[in-house]
C-alpha cells in the first residue's frame, strides 16, 4: 500500500462523535430526565463554559438566546433543548459546543459533555422506532450503548431551521429552467431529509431526474438491483443511472464505502460519483480521491452542483 493510502477500516469504520447530554426539566417532585445526543467531531470547533450572552431582538428562532464574543468573533448561541422542545435544567455546569459546518459558526448550549466515541458505521442505526417523542427529521442515526441510547442530531436540518437565508435558497431552487440535463437519472444519498430535499430541488430545477436514499446501504442495494436489470436487458448502466451524489457521514454505510464499492465493480466503475458534504478538509479530500470519487463538493457550493454533474455525465459537452 502506497504512502498516504487509506485502509479498508478507515473507509468503512471511521466515525467519531462527541456525546453530550441534556437534563430535561421534569414535573415537580420528579427528577430531571437525562437524554443523550451525539454530533460528529468534524463539526466541532471547541467546547467552552457558559459565556456572557447578549440578548438579540427579533431572533430568527425562539431557541436562539443571543450572541457572545469568542476571540473577536460574534457567535449565535442556540439553546438546543428549546429547539428539541425539551427545556433543560440550567446550572453552573452548563456547557457550550461551538460548531462550524457549511461555512457557518454556531454554538449550542447543553447540560454537559460525556466523551468522544470512535465507532464502526455498523453500530449506527437509522432513527426509525427510537424517536417517537421527536419529529423524525431531527435525527440521522441512533447508537445503542449498554446503559443508554445516543441520538445523532441532524445538524444540517437545525441550521436550515435557524438560518432563513438558507431556507430561501431552498425555496428558490425550484425556480430554474430544465436544460440539456433533462433525463439524467441521479441517485441522491444523504441521511439528512432536509439536505436530500435541497439537493433534489437544485438538480430537478436543472432537468435531472432524482431518486433518493437515506444511507449508503440502501443506496448500494438499489444500485445492485439496477446492475442486475441492466445485465438482464443487455443495456448499459447509463440507461438506468447516470450519477450518484452521496453524503460522507451516514449510518449503515458511509459515502466512502459506497463510492469504493461502485468503483471496484467493473460493471459500475464508469458511473460518476460526487461526494457532497458540509466539510471536506484536506484529509477528507484525499480519502475521497483514493476511493475514486469523480468530484467532491461542499454543501455551501450547492449552486455549482448541477453544472459539475453535467460535466461528469457529458465530458465532451461544449
PDB file of C-alpha atoms in Angstrom:
ATOM      1  CA  UNK A   1       0.000   0.000   0.000  1.00  0.00           C
ATOM      2  CA  UNK A   2       1.441   3.347  -1.060  1.00  0.00           C
ATOM      3  CA  UNK A   3       2.195   6.025   1.474  1.00  0.00           C
ATOM      4  CA  UNK A   4      -0.930   8.022   2.232  1.00  0.00           C
ATOM      5  CA  UNK A   5      -3.304   5.267   1.053  1.00  0.00           C
ATOM      6  CA  UNK A   6      -6.263   4.711   3.341  1.00  0.00           C
ATOM      7  CA  UNK A   7      -7.174   1.337   4.760  1.00  0.00           C
ATOM      8  CA  UNK A   8     -10.443  -0.568   4.477  1.00  0.00           C
ATOM      9  CA  UNK A   9     -11.065   0.156   8.169  1.00  0.00           C
ATOM     10  CA  UNK A  10     -10.739   3.892   7.508  1.00  0.00           C
ATOM     11  CA  UNK A  11     -13.192   3.662   4.603  1.00  0.00           C
ATOM     12  CA  UNK A  12     -15.848   1.689   6.422  1.00  0.00           C
ATOM     13  CA  UNK A  13     -15.338   2.309  10.137  1.00  0.00           C
ATOM     14  CA  UNK A  14     -14.242   5.870  10.737  1.00  0.00           C
ATOM     15  CA  UNK A  15     -16.829   7.836  12.652  1.00  0.00           C
ATOM     16  CA  UNK A  16     -16.055   9.966  15.686  1.00  0.00           C
ATOM     17  CA  UNK A  17     -18.834  11.578  17.682  1.00  0.00           C
ATOM     18  CA  UNK A  18     -18.933  13.787  20.748  1.00  0.00           C
ATOM     19  CA  UNK A  19     -21.549  12.520  23.173  1.00  0.00           C
ATOM     20  CA  UNK A  20     -23.346  15.129  25.263  1.00  0.00           C
ATOM     21  CA  UNK A  21     -26.483  15.257  27.360  1.00  0.00           C
ATOM     22  CA  UNK A  22     -29.424  17.480  28.185  1.00  0.00           C
ATOM     23  CA  UNK A  23     -31.080  17.287  31.613  1.00  0.00           C
ATOM     24  CA  UNK A  24     -34.722  17.881  30.791  1.00  0.00           C
ATOM     25  CA  UNK A  25     -36.986  19.749  33.168  1.00  0.00           C
ATOM     26  CA  UNK A  26     -39.411  17.464  34.987  1.00  0.00           C
ATOM     27  CA  UNK A  27     -42.697  17.927  36.760  1.00  0.00           C
ATOM     28  CA  UNK A  28     -42.496  18.999  40.387  1.00  0.00           C
ATOM     29  CA  UNK A  29     -41.382  16.156  42.616  1.00  0.00           C
ATOM     30  CA  UNK A  30     -39.695  14.225  39.814  1.00  0.00           C
ATOM     31  CA  UNK A  31     -36.033  14.043  38.879  1.00  0.00           C
ATOM     32  CA  UNK A  32     -34.808  15.566  35.635  1.00  0.00           C
ATOM     33  CA  UNK A  33     -34.529  13.114  32.742  1.00  0.00           C
ATOM     34  CA  UNK A  34     -31.087  12.897  31.134  1.00  0.00           C
ATOM     35  CA  UNK A  35     -31.185  12.460  27.348  1.00  0.00           C
ATOM     36  CA  UNK A  36     -28.030  11.686  25.356  1.00  0.00           C
ATOM     37  CA  UNK A  37     -27.134  13.059  21.942  1.00  0.00           C
ATOM     38  CA  UNK A  38     -24.218  12.997  19.537  1.00  0.00           C
ATOM     39  CA  UNK A  39     -22.563  15.235  16.955  1.00  0.00           C
ATOM     40  CA  UNK A  40     -19.732  14.499  14.542  1.00  0.00           C
ATOM     41  CA  UNK A  41     -16.320  15.532  15.865  1.00  0.00           C
ATOM     42  CA  UNK A  42     -15.588  17.013  12.428  1.00  0.00           C
ATOM     43  CA  UNK A  43     -18.253  19.678  13.021  1.00  0.00           C
ATOM     44  CA  UNK A  44     -16.999  20.732  16.485  1.00  0.00           C
ATOM     45  CA  UNK A  45     -14.509  23.574  16.938  1.00  0.00           C
ATOM     46  CA  UNK A  46     -14.329  23.549  20.739  1.00  0.00           C
ATOM     47  CA  UNK A  47     -16.301  23.102  23.954  1.00  0.00           C
ATOM     48  CA  UNK A  48     -16.437  26.002  26.412  1.00  0.00           C
ATOM     49  CA  UNK A  49     -18.115  27.055  29.636  1.00  0.00           C
ATOM     50  CA  UNK A  50     -21.231  29.160  29.505  1.00  0.00           C
ATOM     51  CA  UNK A  51     -20.151  32.638  28.283  1.00  0.00           C
ATOM     52  CA  UNK A  52     -21.677  36.047  28.924  1.00  0.00           C
ATOM     53  CA  UNK A  53     -24.558  36.301  26.472  1.00  0.00           C
ATOM     54  CA  UNK A  54     -26.010  39.402  24.813  1.00  0.00           C
ATOM     55  CA  UNK A  55     -29.705  39.058  24.051  1.00  0.00           C
ATOM     56  CA  UNK A  56     -30.848  39.641  20.467  1.00  0.00           C
ATOM     57  CA  UNK A  57     -34.085  41.357  19.453  1.00  0.00           C
ATOM     58  CA  UNK A  58     -36.137  39.696  16.723  1.00  0.00           C
ATOM     59  CA  UNK A  59     -34.218  36.428  16.717  1.00  0.00           C
ATOM     60  CA  UNK A  60     -34.914  34.107  13.760  1.00  0.00           C
ATOM     61  CA  UNK A  61     -35.983  31.281  16.090  1.00  0.00           C
ATOM     62  CA  UNK A  62     -37.044  31.119  19.779  1.00  0.00           C
ATOM     63  CA  UNK A  63     -34.131  28.796  20.551  1.00  0.00           C
ATOM     64  CA  UNK A  64     -31.583  31.492  19.602  1.00  0.00           C
ATOM     65  CA  UNK A  65     -30.982  33.012  23.035  1.00  0.00           C
ATOM     66  CA  UNK A  66     -28.420  35.630  21.980  1.00  0.00           C
ATOM     67  CA  UNK A  67     -24.798  36.049  20.933  1.00  0.00           C
ATOM     68  CA  UNK A  68     -21.411  36.009  22.628  1.00  0.00           C
ATOM     69  CA  UNK A  69     -17.894  37.087  21.763  1.00  0.00           C
ATOM     70  CA  UNK A  70     -15.254  34.412  21.277  1.00  0.00           C
ATOM     71  CA  UNK A  71     -11.818  35.690  20.265  1.00  0.00           C
ATOM     72  CA  UNK A  72     -13.319  38.705  18.487  1.00  0.00           C
ATOM     73  CA  UNK A  73     -15.986  36.672  16.695  1.00  0.00           C
ATOM     74  CA  UNK A  74     -19.662  37.203  17.465  1.00  0.00           C
ATOM     75  CA  UNK A  75     -21.319  33.787  17.616  1.00  0.00           C
ATOM     76  CA  UNK A  76     -25.034  32.966  17.896  1.00  0.00           C
ATOM     77  CA  UNK A  77     -25.942  30.789  20.881  1.00  0.00           C
ATOM     78  CA  UNK A  78     -28.719  28.237  20.462  1.00  0.00           C
ATOM     79  CA  UNK A  79     -30.460  26.566  23.378  1.00  0.00           C
ATOM     80  CA  UNK A  80     -30.585  23.104  21.863  1.00  0.00           C
ATOM     81  CA  UNK A  81     -33.181  21.945  24.369  1.00  0.00           C
ATOM     82  CA  UNK A  82     -35.634  24.597  23.132  1.00  0.00           C
ATOM     83  CA  UNK A  83     -35.081  23.582  19.515  1.00  0.00           C
ATOM     84  CA  UNK A  84     -35.825  19.983  20.515  1.00  0.00           C
ATOM     85  CA  UNK A  85     -38.868  21.067  22.519  1.00  0.00           C
ATOM     86  CA  UNK A  86     -37.380  19.639  25.734  1.00  0.00           C
ATOM     87  CA  UNK A  87     -36.499  22.609  28.037  1.00  0.00           C
ATOM     88  CA  UNK A  88     -33.468  21.835  30.160  1.00  0.00           C
ATOM     89  CA  UNK A  89     -32.353  22.464  33.710  1.00  0.00           C
ATOM     90  CA  UNK A  90     -29.738  25.223  33.720  1.00  0.00           C
ATOM     91  CA  UNK A  91     -26.966  25.228  36.295  1.00  0.00           C
ATOM     92  CA  UNK A  92     -23.327  26.215  36.750  1.00  0.00           C
ATOM     93  CA  UNK A  93     -22.159  23.155  34.787  1.00  0.00           C
ATOM     94  CA  UNK A  94     -23.867  24.144  31.538  1.00  0.00           C
ATOM     95  CA  UNK A  95     -21.550  23.745  28.533  1.00  0.00           C
ATOM     96  CA  UNK A  96     -21.455  25.280  25.065  1.00  0.00           C
ATOM     97  CA  UNK A  97     -20.443  23.337  21.951  1.00  0.00           C
ATOM     98  CA  UNK A  98     -19.041  25.623  19.238  1.00  0.00           C
ATOM     99  CA  UNK A  99     -19.517  24.206  15.736  1.00  0.00           C
ATOM    100  CA  UNK A 100     -18.509  25.065  12.195  1.00  0.00           C
ATOM    101  CA  UNK A 101     -20.028  23.465   9.105  1.00  0.00           C
ATOM    102  CA  UNK A 102     -21.437  24.765   5.832  1.00  0.00           C
ATOM    103  CA  UNK A 103     -19.025  27.706   6.466  1.00  0.00           C
ATOM    104  CA  UNK A 104     -21.238  28.857   9.368  1.00  0.00           C
ATOM    105  CA  UNK A 105     -20.192  29.077  13.041  1.00  0.00           C
ATOM    106  CA  UNK A 106     -22.827  28.487  15.721  1.00  0.00           C
ATOM    107  CA  UNK A 107     -22.817  27.440  19.360  1.00  0.00           C
ATOM    108  CA  UNK A 108     -25.177  25.088  21.160  1.00  0.00           C
ATOM    109  CA  UNK A 109     -25.970  25.174  24.867  1.00  0.00           C
ATOM    110  CA  UNK A 110     -26.158  21.726  26.524  1.00  0.00           C
ATOM    111  CA  UNK A 111     -26.137  20.365  30.069  1.00  0.00           C
ATOM    112  CA  UNK A 112     -22.799  18.615  29.751  1.00  0.00           C
ATOM    113  CA  UNK A 113     -20.392  16.637  27.581  1.00  0.00           C
ATOM    114  CA  UNK A 114     -19.641  12.976  28.243  1.00  0.00           C
ATOM    115  CA  UNK A 115     -16.875  11.756  25.926  1.00  0.00           C
ATOM    116  CA  UNK A 116     -15.705  11.117  22.372  1.00  0.00           C
ATOM    117  CA  UNK A 117     -16.557   7.773  20.751  1.00  0.00           C
ATOM    118  CA  UNK A 118     -14.917   6.199  17.724  1.00  0.00           C
ATOM    119  CA  UNK A 119     -17.475   3.903  16.147  1.00  0.00           C
ATOM    120  CA  UNK A 120     -17.933   1.427  13.365  1.00  0.00           C
ATOM    121  CA  UNK A 121     -20.632   2.589  10.961  1.00  0.00           C
ATOM    122  CA  UNK A 122     -22.452  -0.696  11.534  1.00  0.00           C
ATOM    123  CA  UNK A 123     -23.052   0.484  15.111  1.00  0.00           C
ATOM    124  CA  UNK A 124     -25.127   3.420  13.861  1.00  0.00           C
ATOM    125  CA  UNK A 125     -28.751   2.534  13.163  1.00  0.00           C
ATOM    126  CA  UNK A 126     -31.372   4.558  11.290  1.00  0.00           C
ATOM    127  CA  UNK A 127     -33.535   6.544  13.754  1.00  0.00           C
ATOM    128  CA  UNK A 128     -36.846   4.848  12.976  1.00  0.00           C
ATOM    129  CA  UNK A 129     -38.503   3.400  16.061  1.00  0.00           C
ATOM    130  CA  UNK A 130     -36.362   5.316  18.571  1.00  0.00           C
ATOM    131  CA  UNK A 131     -37.574   8.875  18.136  1.00  0.00           C
ATOM    132  CA  UNK A 132     -41.342   8.809  18.579  1.00  0.00           C
ATOM    133  CA  UNK A 133     -41.112  11.739  21.004  1.00  0.00           C
ATOM    134  CA  UNK A 134     -39.498  13.955  18.364  1.00  0.00           C
ATOM    135  CA  UNK A 135     -40.038  14.938  14.768  1.00  0.00           C
ATOM    136  CA  UNK A 136     -38.410  12.180  12.713  1.00  0.00           C
ATOM    137  CA  UNK A 137     -36.300  14.670  10.776  1.00  0.00           C
ATOM    138  CA  UNK A 138     -34.449  15.801  13.920  1.00  0.00           C
ATOM    139  CA  UNK A 139     -32.015  12.868  13.881  1.00  0.00           C
ATOM    140  CA  UNK A 140     -29.897  10.978  11.397  1.00  0.00           C
ATOM    141  CA  UNK A 141     -28.965   7.927  13.453  1.00  0.00           C
ATOM    142  CA  UNK A 142     -29.017   6.085  16.748  1.00  0.00           C
ATOM    143  CA  UNK A 143     -26.166   4.466  18.696  1.00  0.00           C
ATOM    144  CA  UNK A 144     -27.066   1.937  21.389  1.00  0.00           C
ATOM    145  CA  UNK A 145     -24.740   1.513  24.349  1.00  0.00           C
ATOM    146  CA  UNK A 146     -25.247  -0.896  27.239  1.00  0.00           C
ATOM    147  CA  UNK A 147     -26.943   1.631  29.521  1.00  0.00           C
ATOM    148  CA  UNK A 148     -28.194   4.359  27.193  1.00  0.00           C
ATOM    149  CA  UNK A 149     -29.200   5.352  23.684  1.00  0.00           C
ATOM    150  CA  UNK A 150     -27.452   8.249  21.921  1.00  0.00           C
ATOM    151  CA  UNK A 151     -29.371  10.126  19.213  1.00  0.00           C
ATOM    152  CA  UNK A 152     -27.278  11.674  16.425  1.00  0.00           C
ATOM    153  CA  UNK A 153     -28.590  15.126  15.571  1.00  0.00           C
ATOM    154  CA  UNK A 154     -29.353  16.295  12.045  1.00  0.00           C
ATOM    155  CA  UNK A 155     -27.217  19.431  12.272  1.00  0.00           C
ATOM    156  CA  UNK A 156     -27.977  20.490   8.696  1.00  0.00           C
ATOM    157  CA  UNK A 157     -31.681  20.483   9.495  1.00  0.00           C
ATOM    158  CA  UNK A 158     -31.077  22.615  12.577  1.00  0.00           C
ATOM    159  CA  UNK A 159     -29.042  25.095  10.550  1.00  0.00           C
ATOM    160  CA  UNK A 160     -31.766  25.367   7.918  1.00  0.00           C
ATOM    161  CA  UNK A 161     -34.404  25.977  10.598  1.00  0.00           C
ATOM    162  CA  UNK A 162     -32.271  28.679  12.195  1.00  0.00           C
ATOM    163  CA  UNK A 163     -30.993  30.338   9.016  1.00  0.00           C
ATOM    164  CA  UNK A 164     -33.805  31.930   6.971  1.00  0.00           C
ATOM    165  CA  UNK A 165     -31.374  32.815   4.182  1.00  0.00           C
ATOM    166  CA  UNK A 166     -30.592  29.145   3.595  1.00  0.00           C
ATOM    167  CA  UNK A 167     -34.290  28.321   3.655  1.00  0.00           C
ATOM    168  CA  UNK A 168     -34.844  30.992   0.989  1.00  0.00           C
ATOM    169  CA  UNK A 169     -32.154  29.379  -1.160  1.00  0.00           C
ATOM    170  CA  UNK A 170     -34.026  26.104  -0.860  1.00  0.00           C
ATOM    171  CA  UNK A 171     -37.261  27.802  -1.962  1.00  0.00           C
ATOM    172  CA  UNK A 172     -35.532  29.367  -4.969  1.00  0.00           C
ATOM    173  CA  UNK A 173     -34.037  26.057  -6.006  1.00  0.00           C
ATOM    174  CA  UNK A 174     -37.229  25.001  -7.736  1.00  0.00           C
ATOM    175  CA  UNK A 175     -37.365  28.073  -9.940  1.00  0.00           C
ATOM    176  CA  UNK A 176     -34.845  27.004 -12.538  1.00  0.00           C
ATOM    177  CA  UNK A 177     -35.393  26.044 -16.154  1.00  0.00           C
ATOM    178  CA  UNK A 178     -34.729  22.469 -17.330  1.00  0.00           C
ATOM    179  CA  UNK A 179     -31.630  22.305 -19.514  1.00  0.00           C
ATOM    180  CA  UNK A 180     -29.794  19.702 -21.549  1.00  0.00           C
ATOM    181  CA  UNK A 181     -29.573  17.671 -18.335  1.00  0.00           C
ATOM    182  CA  UNK A 182     -33.172  16.520 -18.840  1.00  0.00           C
ATOM    183  CA  UNK A 183     -33.251  12.754 -18.487  1.00  0.00           C
ATOM    184  CA  UNK A 184     -30.072  12.409 -16.418  1.00  0.00           C
ATOM    185  CA  UNK A 185     -31.012   9.834 -13.782  1.00  0.00           C
ATOM    186  CA  UNK A 186     -29.407  10.693 -10.437  1.00  0.00           C
ATOM    187  CA  UNK A 187     -29.376   8.973  -7.063  1.00  0.00           C
ATOM    188  CA  UNK A 188     -29.016  11.334  -4.082  1.00  0.00           C
ATOM    189  CA  UNK A 189     -27.870   9.701  -0.835  1.00  0.00           C
ATOM    190  CA  UNK A 190     -27.933  11.618   2.455  1.00  0.00           C
ATOM    191  CA  UNK A 191     -29.109  10.785   5.958  1.00  0.00           C
ATOM    192  CA  UNK A 192     -30.493  14.310   6.392  1.00  0.00           C
ATOM    193  CA  UNK A 193     -34.002  14.576   4.973  1.00  0.00           C
ATOM    194  CA  UNK A 194     -33.616  18.346   4.664  1.00  0.00           C
ATOM    195  CA  UNK A 195     -30.397  18.077   2.651  1.00  0.00           C
ATOM    196  CA  UNK A 196     -31.766  15.325   0.395  1.00  0.00           C
ATOM    197  CA  UNK A 197     -34.703  17.551  -0.489  1.00  0.00           C
ATOM    198  CA  UNK A 198     -32.419  20.532  -1.018  1.00  0.00           C
ATOM    199  CA  UNK A 199     -30.127  18.641  -3.411  1.00  0.00           C
ATOM    200  CA  UNK A 200     -33.109  17.190  -5.258  1.00  0.00           C
ATOM    201  CA  UNK A 201     -34.634  20.659  -5.649  1.00  0.00           C
ATOM    202  CA  UNK A 202     -31.472  22.060  -7.210  1.00  0.00           C
ATOM    203  CA  UNK A 203     -30.965  19.136  -9.572  1.00  0.00           C
ATOM    204  CA  UNK A 204     -34.612  18.819 -10.603  1.00  0.00           C
ATOM    205  CA  UNK A 205     -34.669  22.542 -11.380  1.00  0.00           C
ATOM    206  CA  UNK A 206     -31.905  21.805 -13.893  1.00  0.00           C
ATOM    207  CA  UNK A 207     -33.746  18.920 -15.501  1.00  0.00           C
ATOM    208  CA  UNK A 208     -32.288  15.948 -13.626  1.00  0.00           C
ATOM    209  CA  UNK A 209     -34.494  13.027 -12.629  1.00  0.00           C
ATOM    210  CA  UNK A 210     -33.766  12.310  -8.963  1.00  0.00           C
ATOM    211  CA  UNK A 211     -34.250   9.282  -6.718  1.00  0.00           C
ATOM    212  CA  UNK A 212     -33.310   9.423  -3.028  1.00  0.00           C
ATOM    213  CA  UNK A 213     -31.914   7.069  -0.393  1.00  0.00           C
ATOM    214  CA  UNK A 214     -31.258   7.618   3.309  1.00  0.00           C
ATOM    215  CA  UNK A 215     -27.898   5.828   3.629  1.00  0.00           C
ATOM    216  CA  UNK A 216     -25.188   4.036   1.699  1.00  0.00           C
ATOM    217  CA  UNK A 217     -26.552   0.565   2.462  1.00  0.00           C
ATOM    218  CA  UNK A 218     -29.944   1.313   0.942  1.00  0.00           C
ATOM    219  CA  UNK A 219     -28.286   3.049  -1.995  1.00  0.00           C
ATOM    220  CA  UNK A 220     -25.986   0.082  -2.653  1.00  0.00           C
ATOM    221  CA  UNK A 221     -28.962  -2.300  -2.643  1.00  0.00           C
ATOM    222  CA  UNK A 222     -30.696  -0.049  -5.190  1.00  0.00           C
ATOM    223  CA  UNK A 223     -27.584   0.186  -7.382  1.00  0.00           C
ATOM    224  CA  UNK A 224     -27.092  -3.590  -7.348  1.00  0.00           C
ATOM    225  CA  UNK A 225     -30.718  -4.021  -8.436  1.00  0.00           C
ATOM    226  CA  UNK A 226     -30.101  -1.577 -11.293  1.00  0.00           C
ATOM    227  CA  UNK A 227     -26.972  -3.516 -12.281  1.00  0.00           C
ATOM    228  CA  UNK A 228     -28.928  -6.780 -12.415  1.00  0.00           C
ATOM    229  CA  UNK A 229     -31.662  -5.178 -14.501  1.00  0.00           C
ATOM    230  CA  UNK A 230     -29.118  -3.728 -16.927  1.00  0.00           C
ATOM    231  CA  UNK A 231     -27.362  -7.097 -17.277  1.00  0.00           C
ATOM    232  CA  UNK A 232     -30.646  -8.925 -17.874  1.00  0.00           C
ATOM    233  CA  UNK A 233     -31.657  -6.484 -20.612  1.00  0.00           C
ATOM    234  CA  UNK A 234     -28.219  -6.265 -22.204  1.00  0.00           C
ATOM    235  CA  UNK A 235     -28.237  -2.490 -21.816  1.00  0.00           C
ATOM    236  CA  UNK A 236     -25.573  -0.232 -20.242  1.00  0.00           C
ATOM    237  CA  UNK A 237     -25.875   1.046 -16.685  1.00  0.00           C
ATOM    238  CA  UNK A 238     -26.150   4.586 -18.066  1.00  0.00           C
ATOM    239  CA  UNK A 239     -29.584   3.717 -19.466  1.00  0.00           C
ATOM    240  CA  UNK A 240     -30.756   3.345 -15.867  1.00  0.00           C
ATOM    241  CA  UNK A 241     -28.489   5.552 -13.740  1.00  0.00           C
ATOM    242  CA  UNK A 242     -26.150   8.407 -14.708  1.00  0.00           C
ATOM    243  CA  UNK A 243     -24.865   9.811 -11.420  1.00  0.00           C
ATOM    244  CA  UNK A 244     -24.612   9.212  -7.667  1.00  0.00           C
ATOM    245  CA  UNK A 245     -24.401  12.187  -5.284  1.00  0.00           C
ATOM    246  CA  UNK A 246     -23.634  10.983  -1.771  1.00  0.00           C
ATOM    247  CA  UNK A 247     -23.005  12.414   1.662  1.00  0.00           C
ATOM    248  CA  UNK A 248     -19.964  11.084   3.522  1.00  0.00           C
ATOM    249  CA  UNK A 249     -21.145  10.535   7.106  1.00  0.00           C
ATOM    250  CA  UNK A 250     -24.171   8.212   7.161  1.00  0.00           C
ATOM    251  CA  UNK A 251     -25.362   5.242   9.230  1.00  0.00           C
ATOM    252  CA  UNK A 252     -25.132   1.649   7.934  1.00  0.00           C
ATOM    253  CA  UNK A 253     -22.679   2.515   5.130  1.00  0.00           C
ATOM    254  CA  UNK A 254     -20.830   5.796   4.662  1.00  0.00           C
ATOM    255  CA  UNK A 255     -20.140   7.627   1.424  1.00  0.00           C
ATOM    256  CA  UNK A 256     -16.524   6.462   1.155  1.00  0.00           C
ATOM    257  CA  UNK A 257     -17.570   2.811   1.379  1.00  0.00           C
ATOM    258  CA  UNK A 258     -20.375   3.329  -1.143  1.00  0.00           C
ATOM    259  CA  UNK A 259     -18.045   5.052  -3.607  1.00  0.00           C
ATOM    260  CA  UNK A 260     -15.364   2.387  -3.102  1.00  0.00           C
ATOM    261  CA  UNK A 261     -17.834  -0.413  -3.880  1.00  0.00           C
ATOM    262  CA  UNK A 262     -19.087   1.321  -7.002  1.00  0.00           C
ATOM    263  CA  UNK A 263     -15.599   1.937  -8.369  1.00  0.00           C
ATOM    264  CA  UNK A 264     -14.414  -1.608  -7.525  1.00  0.00           C
ATOM    265  CA  UNK A 265     -17.209  -3.190  -9.590  1.00  0.00           C
ATOM    266  CA  UNK A 266     -16.288  -3.422 -13.309  1.00  0.00           C
ATOM    267  CA  UNK A 267     -19.937  -3.060 -14.294  1.00  0.00           C
ATOM    268  CA  UNK A 268     -20.299   0.164 -12.275  1.00  0.00           C
ATOM    269  CA  UNK A 269     -16.840   1.750 -12.356  1.00  0.00           C
ATOM    270  CA  UNK A 270     -17.782   4.253 -15.066  1.00  0.00           C
ATOM    271  CA  UNK A 271     -20.723   5.570 -13.012  1.00  0.00           C
ATOM    272  CA  UNK A 272     -19.805   9.101 -11.835  1.00  0.00           C
ATOM    273  CA  UNK A 273     -19.836   9.630  -8.060  1.00  0.00           C
ATOM    274  CA  UNK A 274     -19.836  13.036  -6.357  1.00  0.00           C
ATOM    275  CA  UNK A 275     -19.084  13.239  -2.631  1.00  0.00           C
ATOM    276  CA  UNK A 276     -21.204  16.042  -1.163  1.00  0.00           C
ATOM    277  CA  UNK A 277     -20.535  17.070   2.434  1.00  0.00           C
ATOM    278  CA  UNK A 278     -20.741  20.041   4.779  1.00  0.00           C
ATOM    279  CA  UNK A 279     -17.000  19.711   5.415  1.00  0.00           C
ATOM    280  CA  UNK A 280     -14.277  18.472   3.050  1.00  0.00           C
ATOM    281  CA  UNK A 281     -10.857  19.165   4.534  1.00  0.00           C
ATOM    282  CA  UNK A 282      -7.529  18.044   3.049  1.00  0.00           C
ATOM    283  CA  UNK A 283      -7.624  14.637   4.725  1.00  0.00           C
ATOM    284  CA  UNK A 284     -11.218  14.014   3.649  1.00  0.00           C
ATOM    285  CA  UNK A 285     -10.418  15.123   0.103  1.00  0.00           C
ATOM    286  CA  UNK A 286      -7.554  12.636  -0.020  1.00  0.00           C
ATOM    287  CA  UNK A 287      -9.832   9.845   1.179  1.00  0.00           C
ATOM    288  CA  UNK A 288     -12.354  10.754  -1.497  1.00  0.00           C
ATOM    289  CA  UNK A 289      -9.668  10.710  -4.170  1.00  0.00           C
ATOM    290  CA  UNK A 290      -8.418   7.311  -3.068  1.00  0.00           C
ATOM    291  CA  UNK A 291     -11.868   5.688  -3.167  1.00  0.00           C
ATOM    292  CA  UNK A 292     -12.308   7.007  -6.706  1.00  0.00           C
ATOM    293  CA  UNK A 293     -14.727   9.922  -6.298  1.00  0.00           C
ATOM    294  CA  UNK A 294     -15.113  11.830  -9.558  1.00  0.00           C
ATOM    295  CA  UNK A 295     -15.730  15.147  -7.777  1.00  0.00           C
ATOM    296  CA  UNK A 296     -16.087  16.462  -4.229  1.00  0.00           C
ATOM    297  CA  UNK A 297     -18.436  19.339  -3.462  1.00  0.00           C
ATOM    298  CA  UNK A 298     -19.113  21.082  -0.158  1.00  0.00           C
ATOM    299  CA  UNK A 299     -22.695  21.941   0.724  1.00  0.00           C
ATOM    300  CA  UNK A 300     -22.080  25.710   0.522  1.00  0.00           C
ATOM    301  CA  UNK A 301     -21.138  25.071  -3.143  1.00  0.00           C
ATOM    302  CA  UNK A 302     -24.527  23.549  -3.926  1.00  0.00           C
ATOM    303  CA  UNK A 303     -25.270  26.119  -6.621  1.00  0.00           C
ATOM    304  CA  UNK A 304     -22.390  24.658  -8.673  1.00  0.00           C
ATOM    305  CA  UNK A 305     -23.536  21.058  -8.265  1.00  0.00           C
ATOM    306  CA  UNK A 306     -25.707  20.730 -11.386  1.00  0.00           C
ATOM    307  CA  UNK A 307     -23.064  22.163 -13.719  1.00  0.00           C
ATOM    308  CA  UNK A 308     -20.320  19.976 -12.258  1.00  0.00           C
ATOM    309  CA  UNK A 309     -22.579  16.947 -12.543  1.00  0.00           C
ATOM    310  CA  UNK A 310     -23.270  17.665 -16.211  1.00  0.00           C
ATOM    311  CA  UNK A 311     -19.554  17.842 -16.948  1.00  0.00           C
ATOM    312  CA  UNK A 312     -19.085  14.367 -15.480  1.00  0.00           C
ATOM    313  CA  UNK A 313     -22.043  12.854 -17.311  1.00  0.00           C
ATOM    314  CA  UNK A 314     -21.301  14.659 -20.587  1.00  0.00           C
ATOM    315  CA  UNK A 315     -17.491  15.059 -20.620  1.00  0.00           C
ATOM    316  CA  UNK A 316     -17.482  16.153 -24.264  1.00  0.00           C
ATOM    317  CA  UNK A 317     -20.188  18.780 -23.803  1.00  0.00           C
ATOM    318  CA  UNK A 318     -19.095  22.211 -25.095  1.00  0.00           C
TER     319      UNK A 318
END
